[in-house]
Amino acid sequence: MARIAVGLLVVVGVLLTGGSRSVAGGPGAADTGAMPMAAVGSAPDLPPAPPATVRGGAGTASDRLAADVVTGVEQFWREQFPVQFGRRWVNIHAFYAVDPGDATVPAPCLRQPSELADQGLFCPRLDVVAWDRTGLLPRLRASYGDGAVLVALAHEIGHAVQDRLGIDAAAQVREPDRYPTILIEAMADCFAGVVVHAAVDGRIADVQLGPDGLDRAMRALLTFRDPVGVAISRTAHGDAFDRASAFQDGYRNGAGTCAGMTVHNQTFTQRGYSSLSDVMASGDLALDDLVGSMGPDANVWFGNLVRSRGGNWRTPPATLLRPRRCDTPDLARQGPARYCASSGAVTASAADLGRVHNGLGDYASAELVASRYALAALGALGRPVQGPSAGRAAVCLTGAYTRSLLDRNADGGFGLSPGDIDEAVRELLDQDFAARDVTGQPPSGDLGFQRIEQFRAGALGGPAGCGV
């Protein structure tokens, strides 16, 4: 958090290489005219694809999984590409499993294999997908499960989908304002979301991913976000919110949505540090300073919301880190931050909130406080503060409040620093505190994936996006 607010960025830039590298040039791609966004037919009756020819590898578990993934994902696009876009799928020329430490085996499109360390790429000049088989895939699989390998390789194949839609390197050079890197990467994340949904539905051959693996797959995707404080530039790929948003759009809305992404219909939240003091503090406020600044700010924003909807706002105390008597039973079950329905107070446990603050960052803790103000606002409007709908609405209104911090002018006072949105996404993915109702119960069965969706609904649609 910072006391100097910043504006929301809609990005225009030039595409160059990044974590998923594109090398200049491209195979004979389809024309660059208008692309049909909706399904244009039924899936053709195509035989299953033979196992993909993967050059390299030593038959390890990760190698076998990668071969299954690229075979299944390409078969999916072979069937769905004509349905979605009215065009025949052109098979990817080759797949490469590369050992970055073996200089004797060349890597496609690179000067030396070591350049691929901990990365994957799609090379349009040769029409190949390659990945680090000794570092990247084993690490992802050990940390996040098989779904992580699916996400990583589906993202690279997503670039091949773009290429076949005419969004190739030539188009990027010809129309840099139309195809900045951050948009190209968002589209590939979106196509990966399409594939992951198909895998959850059992439609990717030899690749199993249950709903319980969805959060882990998203965690893997978010490890590829840009470092905190990186400004929008020629190589920016997006922060955690940008990447999660694109992935969820593909998961929920399908391939047509991905292909239809533009710099005009996408909102990107990535930004760089705006001051030396922000850099020195890594964008974080001390917990006491955070609460001291946020309490009055959240009171004004949620109070204005309630009054604009015809309700009466009872101002919670500005000092949050203080235990208060409350007749609401089991108050502590709400988590580090708490809303007392009987008194209207928003309070917090300094120790519990401090652990979130120190572990995930200052806006992770601020998000929890905002979610309790959201419950207070729901109560003031006569909306339920108990039950699944209350928890989901609290998360959504927290997203709307967060958007207000992004939208302020540079002299607007309390606001966000680089990395705050990443902290919000991580907290929602890892913990359910923000979604707990007044009794401390989160919506049963909701994943972090759903909590991020609810937060996005508020961030992109405001309170009206939350039904408030």
Short mmCIF file of C-alpha atoms in Angstrom, two decimals:
data_model
loop_
_atom_site.label_atom_id
_atom_site.label_comp_id
_atom_site.label_asym_id
_atom_site.label_seq_id
_atom_site.Cartn_x
_atom_site.Cartn_y
_atom_site.Cartn_z
CA MET A 1 0.00 0.00 0.00
CA ALA A 2 1.00 3.60 -0.47
CA ARG A 3 -0.43 6.90 0.58
CA ILE A 4 -0.02 8.13 -2.98
CA ALA A 5 -2.63 6.50 -5.21
CA VAL A 6 -2.05 5.58 -8.82
CA GLY A 7 -4.15 5.28 -11.93
CA LEU A 8 -5.34 2.10 -13.60
CA LEU A 9 -3.36 1.29 -16.72
CA VAL A 10 -4.74 0.29 -20.07
CA VAL A 11 -1.63 -0.78 -21.88
CA VAL A 12 -0.27 0.03 -25.30
CA GLY A 13 3.21 -1.20 -26.20
CA VAL A 14 5.34 -3.31 -28.48
CA LEU A 15 5.67 -7.08 -28.37
CA LEU A 16 9.10 -8.50 -27.81
CA THR A 17 10.22 -11.70 -26.11
CA GLY A 18 9.41 -12.65 -22.55
CA GLY A 19 8.96 -15.75 -20.37
CA SER A 20 7.21 -17.44 -23.27
CA ARG A 21 9.48 -16.46 -26.09
CA SER A 22 8.53 -15.70 -29.65
CA VAL A 23 11.26 -15.56 -32.28
CA ALA A 24 10.82 -13.25 -35.25
CA GLY A 25 9.20 -14.76 -38.30
CA GLY A 26 6.44 -17.30 -38.68
CA PRO A 27 5.11 -20.19 -40.72
CA GLY A 28 2.47 -19.69 -43.34
CA ALA A 29 -0.37 -18.55 -41.09
CA ALA A 30 -3.96 -17.80 -41.93
CA ASP A 31 -4.82 -14.34 -43.17
CA THR A 32 -5.02 -11.47 -40.69
CA GLY A 33 -8.58 -10.47 -41.44
CA ALA A 34 -11.54 -10.59 -39.12
CA MET A 35 -11.77 -13.76 -37.07
CA PRO A 36 -15.10 -15.41 -36.28
CA MET A 37 -15.52 -15.33 -32.53
CA ALA A 38 -18.33 -17.83 -32.13
CA ALA A 39 -18.63 -21.49 -32.93
CA VAL A 40 -19.33 -22.03 -36.61
CA GLY A 41 -20.14 -25.73 -36.61
CA SER A 42 -19.95 -28.98 -34.74
CA ALA A 43 -16.75 -30.79 -33.88
CA PRO A 44 -15.48 -32.82 -36.84
CA ASP A 45 -15.23 -36.58 -36.40
CA LEU A 46 -11.45 -36.79 -36.33
CA PRO A 47 -9.48 -39.84 -35.25
CA PRO A 48 -7.35 -39.47 -32.12
CA ALA A 49 -3.95 -38.01 -32.83
CA PRO A 50 -0.94 -40.30 -32.68
CA PRO A 51 1.44 -39.58 -29.81
CA ALA A 52 3.24 -36.31 -30.46
CA THR A 53 6.79 -36.62 -31.63
CA VAL A 54 8.82 -35.08 -28.83
CA ARG A 55 12.47 -34.67 -29.66
CA GLY A 56 14.71 -35.10 -26.66
CA GLY A 57 13.87 -36.44 -23.24
CA ALA A 58 14.97 -39.50 -21.34
CA GLY A 59 11.67 -41.17 -20.49
CA THR A 60 11.31 -39.65 -17.03
CA ALA A 61 7.89 -39.23 -15.45
CA SER A 62 7.90 -35.55 -16.41
CA ASP A 63 8.91 -36.43 -19.98
CA ARG A 64 6.05 -38.91 -20.29
CA LEU A 65 3.58 -36.45 -18.82
CA ALA A 66 4.72 -33.71 -21.20
CA ALA A 67 4.27 -36.03 -24.19
CA ASP A 68 0.75 -36.91 -23.02
CA VAL A 69 -0.06 -33.23 -22.51
CA VAL A 70 1.09 -31.98 -25.90
CA THR A 71 -0.60 -34.92 -27.65
CA GLY A 72 -3.89 -34.35 -25.86
CA VAL A 73 -3.85 -30.56 -26.14
CA GLU A 74 -3.09 -30.59 -29.85
CA GLN A 75 -5.86 -33.12 -30.45
CA PHE A 76 -8.22 -30.81 -28.57
CA TRP A 77 -7.33 -27.90 -30.86
CA ARG A 78 -7.45 -30.13 -33.93
CA GLU A 79 -11.09 -30.79 -33.08
CA GLN A 80 -12.09 -27.39 -31.71
CA PHE A 81 -10.22 -24.96 -33.94
CA PRO A 82 -12.53 -25.57 -36.94
CA VAL A 83 -15.56 -25.32 -34.66
CA GLN A 84 -14.53 -22.04 -33.09
CA PHE A 85 -12.86 -20.30 -36.01
CA GLY A 86 -13.99 -22.02 -39.19
CA ARG A 87 -10.45 -22.97 -40.14
CA ARG A 88 -8.55 -26.21 -40.38
CA TRP A 89 -5.94 -26.81 -37.69
CA VAL A 90 -2.38 -27.07 -39.00
CA ASN A 91 -0.35 -29.49 -36.87
CA ILE A 92 2.54 -28.03 -34.89
CA HIS A 93 5.74 -28.97 -36.66
CA ALA A 94 7.62 -30.36 -33.65
CA PHE A 95 7.97 -30.45 -29.87
CA TYR A 96 11.32 -30.31 -28.07
CA ALA A 97 12.16 -31.44 -24.52
CA VAL A 98 15.42 -29.60 -23.86
CA ASP A 99 18.10 -30.07 -21.22
CA PRO A 100 19.45 -26.52 -20.77
CA GLY A 101 22.62 -27.94 -19.22
CA ASP A 102 23.55 -30.03 -22.26
CA ALA A 103 25.29 -27.73 -24.70
CA THR A 104 25.81 -30.55 -27.19
CA VAL A 105 22.10 -30.74 -28.08
CA PRO A 106 20.83 -27.57 -29.78
CA ALA A 107 17.61 -25.90 -28.74
CA PRO A 108 15.32 -24.56 -31.46
CA CYS A 109 15.45 -20.82 -32.14
CA LEU A 110 18.03 -20.21 -29.43
CA ARG A 111 21.76 -19.61 -29.53
CA GLN A 112 22.34 -22.11 -26.76
CA PRO A 113 20.18 -24.44 -24.64
CA SER A 114 20.94 -22.56 -21.42
CA GLU A 115 18.71 -19.71 -22.64
CA LEU A 116 15.71 -22.00 -22.11
CA ALA A 117 16.46 -22.62 -18.42
CA ASP A 118 13.22 -22.65 -16.39
CA GLN A 119 11.17 -21.57 -19.40
CA GLY A 120 9.03 -22.76 -22.28
CA LEU A 121 8.66 -21.21 -25.72
CA PHE A 122 6.77 -21.24 -28.97
CA CYS A 123 8.99 -20.40 -31.93
CA PRO A 124 6.83 -19.25 -34.85
CA ARG A 125 9.73 -19.20 -37.31
CA LEU A 126 10.09 -22.98 -37.01
CA ASP A 127 6.57 -23.64 -35.67
CA VAL A 128 7.85 -25.58 -32.66
CA VAL A 129 7.14 -25.71 -28.93
CA ALA A 130 10.05 -26.35 -26.57
CA TRP A 131 10.52 -26.51 -22.81
CA ASP A 132 13.11 -27.05 -20.09
CA ARG A 133 12.67 -30.72 -19.24
CA THR A 134 15.16 -30.91 -16.35
CA GLY A 135 14.29 -27.76 -14.42
CA LEU A 136 10.95 -26.22 -15.30
CA LEU A 137 8.68 -29.25 -15.64
CA PRO A 138 9.97 -31.29 -12.68
CA ARG A 139 9.81 -28.18 -10.48
CA LEU A 140 6.26 -27.33 -11.52
CA ARG A 141 5.11 -30.92 -11.10
CA ALA A 142 6.69 -31.28 -7.65
CA SER A 143 5.29 -27.97 -6.41
CA TYR A 144 1.84 -27.87 -8.01
CA GLY A 145 1.03 -31.26 -9.54
CA ASP A 146 0.38 -32.47 -13.06
CA GLY A 147 -1.99 -29.59 -13.76
CA ALA A 148 0.96 -27.21 -13.62
CA VAL A 149 2.61 -28.96 -16.55
CA LEU A 150 -0.68 -28.79 -18.42
CA VAL A 151 -0.97 -25.04 -17.82
CA ALA A 152 2.61 -24.31 -18.86
CA LEU A 153 2.49 -26.29 -22.11
CA ALA A 154 -1.09 -25.25 -22.94
CA HIS A 155 0.09 -21.64 -22.69
CA GLU A 156 2.85 -22.25 -25.23
CA ILE A 157 0.47 -24.10 -27.55
CA GLY A 158 -1.85 -21.12 -27.05
CA HIS A 159 0.77 -19.04 -28.86
CA ALA A 160 0.56 -21.55 -31.72
CA VAL A 161 -3.21 -21.01 -31.76
CA GLN A 162 -2.59 -17.26 -32.08
CA ASP A 163 -0.18 -17.88 -34.92
CA ARG A 164 -2.78 -19.89 -36.80
CA LEU A 165 -5.23 -17.03 -36.37
CA GLY A 166 -2.83 -14.68 -38.11
CA ILE A 167 -1.58 -13.06 -34.88
CA ASP A 168 2.02 -13.82 -35.76
CA ALA A 169 5.32 -11.98 -35.38
CA ALA A 170 4.74 -10.08 -38.60
CA ALA A 171 1.39 -8.79 -37.32
CA GLN A 172 3.02 -7.75 -34.05
CA VAL A 173 5.68 -5.77 -35.88
CA ARG A 174 3.17 -4.29 -38.30
CA GLU A 175 0.63 -3.32 -35.60
CA PRO A 176 2.50 -2.96 -32.30
CA ASP A 177 -0.21 -0.86 -30.69
CA ARG A 178 -2.79 -3.52 -31.48
CA TYR A 179 -0.70 -6.45 -30.24
CA PRO A 180 1.46 -5.45 -27.25
CA THR A 181 3.24 -8.27 -25.44
CA ILE A 182 0.95 -8.08 -22.42
CA LEU A 183 -2.08 -8.68 -24.65
CA ILE A 184 -0.39 -11.54 -26.51
CA GLU A 185 0.45 -13.20 -23.19
CA ALA A 186 -3.07 -12.65 -21.87
CA MET A 187 -4.48 -14.38 -24.93
CA ALA A 188 -2.18 -17.38 -24.41
CA ASP A 189 -3.23 -17.55 -20.74
CA CYS A 190 -6.83 -17.40 -21.91
CA PHE A 191 -6.33 -20.28 -24.34
CA ALA A 192 -4.68 -22.23 -21.51
CA GLY A 193 -7.83 -21.65 -19.46
CA VAL A 194 -9.91 -23.13 -22.27
CA VAL A 195 -7.72 -26.23 -22.25
CA VAL A 196 -7.76 -26.61 -18.46
CA HIS A 197 -11.57 -26.47 -18.44
CA ALA A 198 -11.59 -29.22 -21.06
CA ALA A 199 -9.25 -31.28 -18.88
CA VAL A 200 -11.46 -30.81 -15.82
CA ASP A 201 -14.38 -32.00 -17.97
CA GLY A 202 -12.38 -35.08 -19.04
CA ARG A 203 -11.99 -33.95 -22.65
CA ILE A 204 -8.17 -34.04 -22.88
CA ALA A 205 -6.97 -37.56 -23.65
CA ASP A 206 -4.61 -39.11 -21.09
CA VAL A 207 -4.59 -35.95 -18.93
CA GLN A 208 -6.52 -36.03 -15.66
CA LEU A 209 -7.28 -32.85 -13.69
CA GLY A 210 -10.03 -32.73 -11.10
CA PRO A 211 -11.62 -29.55 -9.74
CA ASP A 212 -9.40 -29.86 -6.66
CA GLY A 213 -6.37 -29.41 -8.92
CA LEU A 214 -7.66 -26.15 -10.37
CA ASP A 215 -6.29 -23.92 -7.61
CA ARG A 216 -2.89 -25.61 -7.82
CA ALA A 217 -2.82 -25.13 -11.58
CA MET A 218 -3.60 -21.44 -11.14
CA ARG A 219 -0.86 -21.10 -8.53
CA ALA A 220 1.57 -22.47 -11.09
CA LEU A 221 0.39 -20.00 -13.71
CA LEU A 222 0.87 -17.09 -11.32
CA THR A 223 4.52 -18.00 -10.76
CA PHE A 224 5.09 -16.63 -14.28
CA ARG A 225 3.80 -13.15 -13.43
CA ASP A 226 6.20 -10.26 -13.84
CA PRO A 227 8.31 -9.26 -10.83
CA VAL A 228 6.80 -6.65 -8.54
CA GLY A 229 7.46 -3.08 -9.65
CA VAL A 230 8.04 -3.83 -13.33
CA ALA A 231 6.32 -1.13 -15.32
CA ILE A 232 4.43 -1.74 -18.53
CA SER A 233 7.14 -2.06 -21.14
CA ARG A 234 8.00 -3.76 -24.40
CA THR A 235 8.39 -7.09 -22.57
CA ALA A 236 5.73 -6.91 -19.83
CA HIS A 237 3.68 -10.08 -19.36
CA GLY A 238 1.24 -8.97 -16.64
CA ASP A 239 0.81 -9.17 -12.89
CA ALA A 240 -1.07 -11.89 -11.04
CA PHE A 241 -4.45 -10.20 -11.49
CA ASP A 242 -3.88 -9.78 -15.24
CA ARG A 243 -2.85 -13.40 -15.72
CA ALA A 244 -5.54 -14.86 -13.48
CA SER A 245 -8.17 -12.73 -15.24
CA ALA A 246 -7.19 -13.94 -18.70
CA PHE A 247 -7.04 -17.57 -17.57
CA GLN A 248 -10.49 -17.34 -16.00
CA ASP A 249 -11.95 -15.69 -19.09
CA GLY A 250 -10.82 -18.66 -21.15
CA TYR A 251 -12.00 -21.16 -18.57
CA ARG A 252 -15.48 -19.64 -18.31
CA ASN A 253 -16.10 -18.11 -21.72
CA GLY A 254 -14.22 -20.19 -24.27
CA ALA A 255 -11.83 -19.71 -27.17
CA GLY A 256 -13.83 -17.02 -28.95
CA THR A 257 -13.34 -14.70 -25.99
CA CYS A 258 -9.59 -15.27 -26.08
CA ALA A 259 -9.30 -14.51 -29.79
CA GLY A 260 -11.44 -11.40 -29.32
CA MET A 261 -9.18 -9.80 -26.72
CA THR A 262 -7.95 -6.31 -27.54
CA VAL A 263 -6.23 -3.46 -25.72
CA HIS A 264 -9.64 -1.77 -25.65
CA ASN A 265 -11.64 -4.52 -23.95
CA GLN A 266 -8.97 -5.69 -21.49
CA THR A 267 -8.03 -3.99 -18.24
CA PHE A 268 -4.43 -4.43 -17.09
CA THR A 269 -3.37 -3.49 -13.56
CA GLN A 270 0.40 -3.86 -13.81
CA ARG A 271 2.46 -0.78 -13.02
CA GLY A 272 5.89 0.26 -11.82
CA TYR A 273 6.94 2.07 -8.68
CA SER A 274 6.14 5.77 -8.76
CA SER A 275 8.57 7.03 -6.11
CA LEU A 276 11.91 6.20 -4.52
CA SER A 277 10.27 5.88 -1.10
CA ASP A 278 7.91 3.26 -2.51
CA VAL A 279 10.87 1.34 -3.90
CA MET A 280 12.75 1.50 -0.60
CA ALA A 281 9.71 0.19 1.29
CA SER A 282 8.96 -2.40 -1.40
CA GLY A 283 5.51 -0.83 -1.55
CA ASP A 284 4.61 -1.99 1.97
CA LEU A 285 3.31 -0.01 4.92
CA ALA A 286 3.83 -1.13 8.50
CA LEU A 287 0.70 -2.75 9.92
CA ASP A 288 -0.15 0.13 12.28
CA ASP A 289 0.34 2.68 9.48
CA LEU A 290 -1.75 0.59 7.14
CA VAL A 291 -4.65 0.32 9.54
CA GLY A 292 -4.40 3.99 10.48
CA SER A 293 -4.67 5.02 6.84
CA MET A 294 -7.11 2.40 5.64
CA GLY A 295 -9.72 2.67 8.38
CA PRO A 296 -10.83 6.21 7.54
CA ASP A 297 -10.55 5.57 3.81
CA ALA A 298 -12.66 2.40 3.84
CA ASN A 299 -15.18 4.14 6.11
CA VAL A 300 -15.65 6.92 3.56
CA TRP A 301 -15.90 4.60 0.54
CA PHE A 302 -18.28 2.06 2.06
CA GLY A 303 -20.25 4.82 3.78
CA ASN A 304 -20.76 6.59 0.45
CA LEU A 305 -21.84 3.31 -1.10
CA VAL A 306 -24.42 2.65 1.60
CA ARG A 307 -25.82 6.18 1.52
CA SER A 308 -25.99 6.14 -2.28
CA ARG A 309 -28.19 3.03 -2.00
CA GLY A 310 -30.50 4.66 0.55
CA GLY A 311 -29.02 3.06 3.67
CA ASN A 312 -27.76 4.47 6.97
CA TRP A 313 -24.05 4.01 7.62
CA ARG A 314 -22.87 3.47 11.18
CA THR A 315 -19.21 4.48 11.18
CA PRO A 316 -16.96 1.69 12.48
CA PRO A 317 -14.10 2.78 14.74
CA ALA A 318 -11.03 4.05 12.90
CA THR A 319 -8.65 2.14 15.18
CA LEU A 320 -9.02 -1.49 14.26
CA LEU A 321 -6.25 -3.24 16.14
CA ARG A 322 -8.07 -3.24 19.46
CA PRO A 323 -10.19 -6.01 21.00
CA ARG A 324 -13.77 -4.96 21.66
CA ARG A 325 -16.68 -6.60 23.38
CA CYS A 326 -19.13 -8.08 20.89
CA ASP A 327 -22.38 -9.98 21.34
CA THR A 328 -21.89 -11.78 18.00
CA PRO A 329 -20.87 -15.33 18.94
CA ASP A 330 -17.66 -16.92 17.69
CA LEU A 331 -16.35 -13.61 16.37
CA ALA A 332 -12.80 -14.95 16.12
CA ARG A 333 -13.94 -17.56 13.58
CA GLN A 334 -14.09 -14.80 10.97
CA GLY A 335 -10.31 -14.76 10.98
CA PRO A 336 -7.75 -11.99 11.50
CA ALA A 337 -10.28 -9.21 10.74
CA ARG A 338 -13.81 -9.24 12.16
CA TYR A 339 -17.17 -7.52 11.83
CA CYS A 340 -19.38 -7.37 14.91
CA ALA A 341 -22.98 -7.29 13.72
CA SER A 342 -24.35 -6.30 17.13
CA SER A 343 -22.21 -3.16 17.47
CA GLY A 344 -21.19 -2.45 13.86
CA ALA A 345 -17.53 -2.45 14.83
CA VAL A 346 -14.75 -3.66 12.54
CA THR A 347 -11.81 -4.94 14.57
CA ALA A 348 -8.81 -7.17 14.09
CA SER A 349 -6.38 -9.37 15.94
CA ALA A 350 -3.01 -7.67 15.69
CA ALA A 351 -1.20 -10.99 15.96
CA ASP A 352 -3.33 -12.83 13.39
CA LEU A 353 -3.49 -9.92 10.94
CA GLY A 354 0.24 -9.41 11.40
CA ARG A 355 0.94 -12.96 10.27
CA VAL A 356 -0.97 -12.35 7.04
CA HIS A 357 0.72 -8.97 6.64
CA ASN A 358 4.21 -10.40 7.12
CA GLY A 359 3.58 -13.57 5.18
CA LEU A 360 1.72 -12.32 2.09
CA GLY A 361 2.12 -8.56 2.12
CA ASP A 362 0.33 -5.47 3.35
CA TYR A 363 -2.57 -5.55 0.90
CA ALA A 364 -3.31 -9.16 1.77
CA SER A 365 -4.08 -7.95 5.28
CA ALA A 366 -5.82 -4.83 3.99
CA GLU A 367 -8.04 -6.99 1.82
CA LEU A 368 -9.27 -8.86 4.89
CA VAL A 369 -10.11 -5.60 6.66
CA ALA A 370 -11.93 -4.38 3.56
CA SER A 371 -13.99 -7.57 3.47
CA ARG A 372 -15.27 -6.83 6.99
CA TYR A 373 -16.24 -3.30 5.97
CA ALA A 374 -18.04 -4.97 3.09
CA LEU A 375 -20.04 -7.09 5.55
CA ALA A 376 -20.84 -3.95 7.53
CA ALA A 377 -22.11 -2.30 4.34
CA LEU A 378 -24.26 -5.31 3.50
CA GLY A 379 -25.76 -5.18 6.98
CA ALA A 380 -26.45 -1.45 6.67
CA LEU A 381 -28.29 -2.10 3.41
CA GLY A 382 -30.43 -4.83 4.95
CA ARG A 383 -28.63 -7.53 2.98
CA PRO A 384 -27.74 -10.89 4.52
CA VAL A 385 -24.50 -10.99 6.48
CA GLN A 386 -24.79 -14.72 7.10
CA GLY A 387 -24.68 -17.50 4.54
CA PRO A 388 -22.83 -18.17 1.26
CA SER A 389 -24.28 -15.16 -0.55
CA ALA A 390 -22.94 -12.86 2.18
CA GLY A 391 -19.41 -14.24 1.92
CA ARG A 392 -19.37 -14.01 -1.87
CA ALA A 393 -20.78 -10.48 -1.83
CA ALA A 394 -18.12 -9.44 0.70
CA VAL A 395 -15.35 -10.66 -1.60
CA CYS A 396 -16.96 -8.94 -4.58
CA LEU A 397 -17.32 -5.60 -2.77
CA THR A 398 -13.71 -5.92 -1.64
CA GLY A 399 -12.80 -6.08 -5.32
CA ALA A 400 -14.88 -2.97 -6.02
CA TYR A 401 -13.15 -1.09 -3.20
CA THR A 402 -9.76 -2.22 -4.49
CA ARG A 403 -10.64 -0.89 -7.95
CA SER A 404 -11.43 2.48 -6.38
CA LEU A 405 -7.89 2.61 -5.02
CA LEU A 406 -6.50 1.90 -8.48
CA ASP A 407 -8.68 4.51 -10.15
CA ARG A 408 -7.62 7.46 -8.03
CA ASN A 409 -5.45 10.25 -9.32
CA ALA A 410 -1.85 10.60 -8.21
CA ASP A 411 -2.84 13.16 -5.54
CA GLY A 412 -5.71 11.03 -4.25
CA GLY A 413 -4.10 10.05 -0.93
CA PHE A 414 -4.35 6.43 0.19
CA GLY A 415 -3.84 3.99 -2.67
CA LEU A 416 -2.08 0.93 -4.03
CA SER A 417 1.56 0.17 -4.72
CA PRO A 418 3.00 -2.31 -7.22
CA GLY A 419 2.45 -5.83 -5.98
CA ASP A 420 -0.68 -5.06 -3.96
CA ILE A 421 -2.95 -6.70 -6.52
CA ASP A 422 -0.66 -9.74 -6.57
CA GLU A 423 -0.97 -9.93 -2.78
CA ALA A 424 -4.75 -9.75 -3.02
CA VAL A 425 -4.88 -12.57 -5.56
CA ARG A 426 -2.52 -14.77 -3.54
CA GLU A 427 -4.55 -14.28 -0.36
CA LEU A 428 -7.80 -15.15 -2.11
CA LEU A 429 -6.24 -18.20 -3.71
CA ASP A 430 -4.64 -19.49 -0.52
CA GLN A 431 -7.13 -18.51 2.22
CA ASP A 432 -10.89 -18.15 2.64
CA PHE A 433 -10.91 -15.43 5.34
CA ALA A 434 -12.32 -12.73 3.02
CA ALA A 435 -15.25 -14.98 2.13
CA ARG A 436 -16.31 -15.80 5.69
CA ASP A 437 -19.69 -14.58 6.82
CA VAL A 438 -20.54 -13.06 10.18
CA THR A 439 -20.50 -16.53 11.79
CA GLY A 440 -17.08 -17.32 10.36
CA GLN A 441 -18.34 -19.76 7.72
CA PRO A 442 -17.05 -19.56 4.13
CA PRO A 443 -19.24 -20.72 1.22
CA SER A 444 -19.05 -24.50 1.17
CA GLY A 445 -17.05 -25.93 -1.70
CA ASP A 446 -15.76 -22.63 -3.08
CA LEU A 447 -12.21 -22.76 -4.40
CA GLY A 448 -9.72 -19.93 -4.51
CA PHE A 449 -10.55 -19.86 -8.22
CA GLN A 450 -14.11 -18.81 -7.38
CA ARG A 451 -12.99 -16.22 -4.83
CA ILE A 452 -10.79 -14.57 -7.45
CA GLU A 453 -13.74 -14.58 -9.86
CA GLN A 454 -15.91 -12.86 -7.25
CA PHE A 455 -13.18 -10.28 -6.55
CA ARG A 456 -12.82 -9.64 -10.31
CA ALA A 457 -16.57 -9.12 -10.66
CA GLY A 458 -16.32 -6.20 -8.24
CA ALA A 459 -13.01 -4.90 -9.55
CA LEU A 460 -14.28 -4.79 -13.12
CA GLY A 461 -17.97 -4.08 -12.54
CA GLY A 462 -17.99 -2.03 -9.35
CA PRO A 463 -20.69 -2.53 -6.70
CA ALA A 464 -23.25 -3.09 -9.45
CA GLY A 465 -21.20 -6.10 -10.53
CA CYS A 466 -21.87 -7.46 -7.04
CA GLY A 467 -25.59 -6.86 -7.26
CA VAL A 468 -25.36 -3.92 -4.83
#
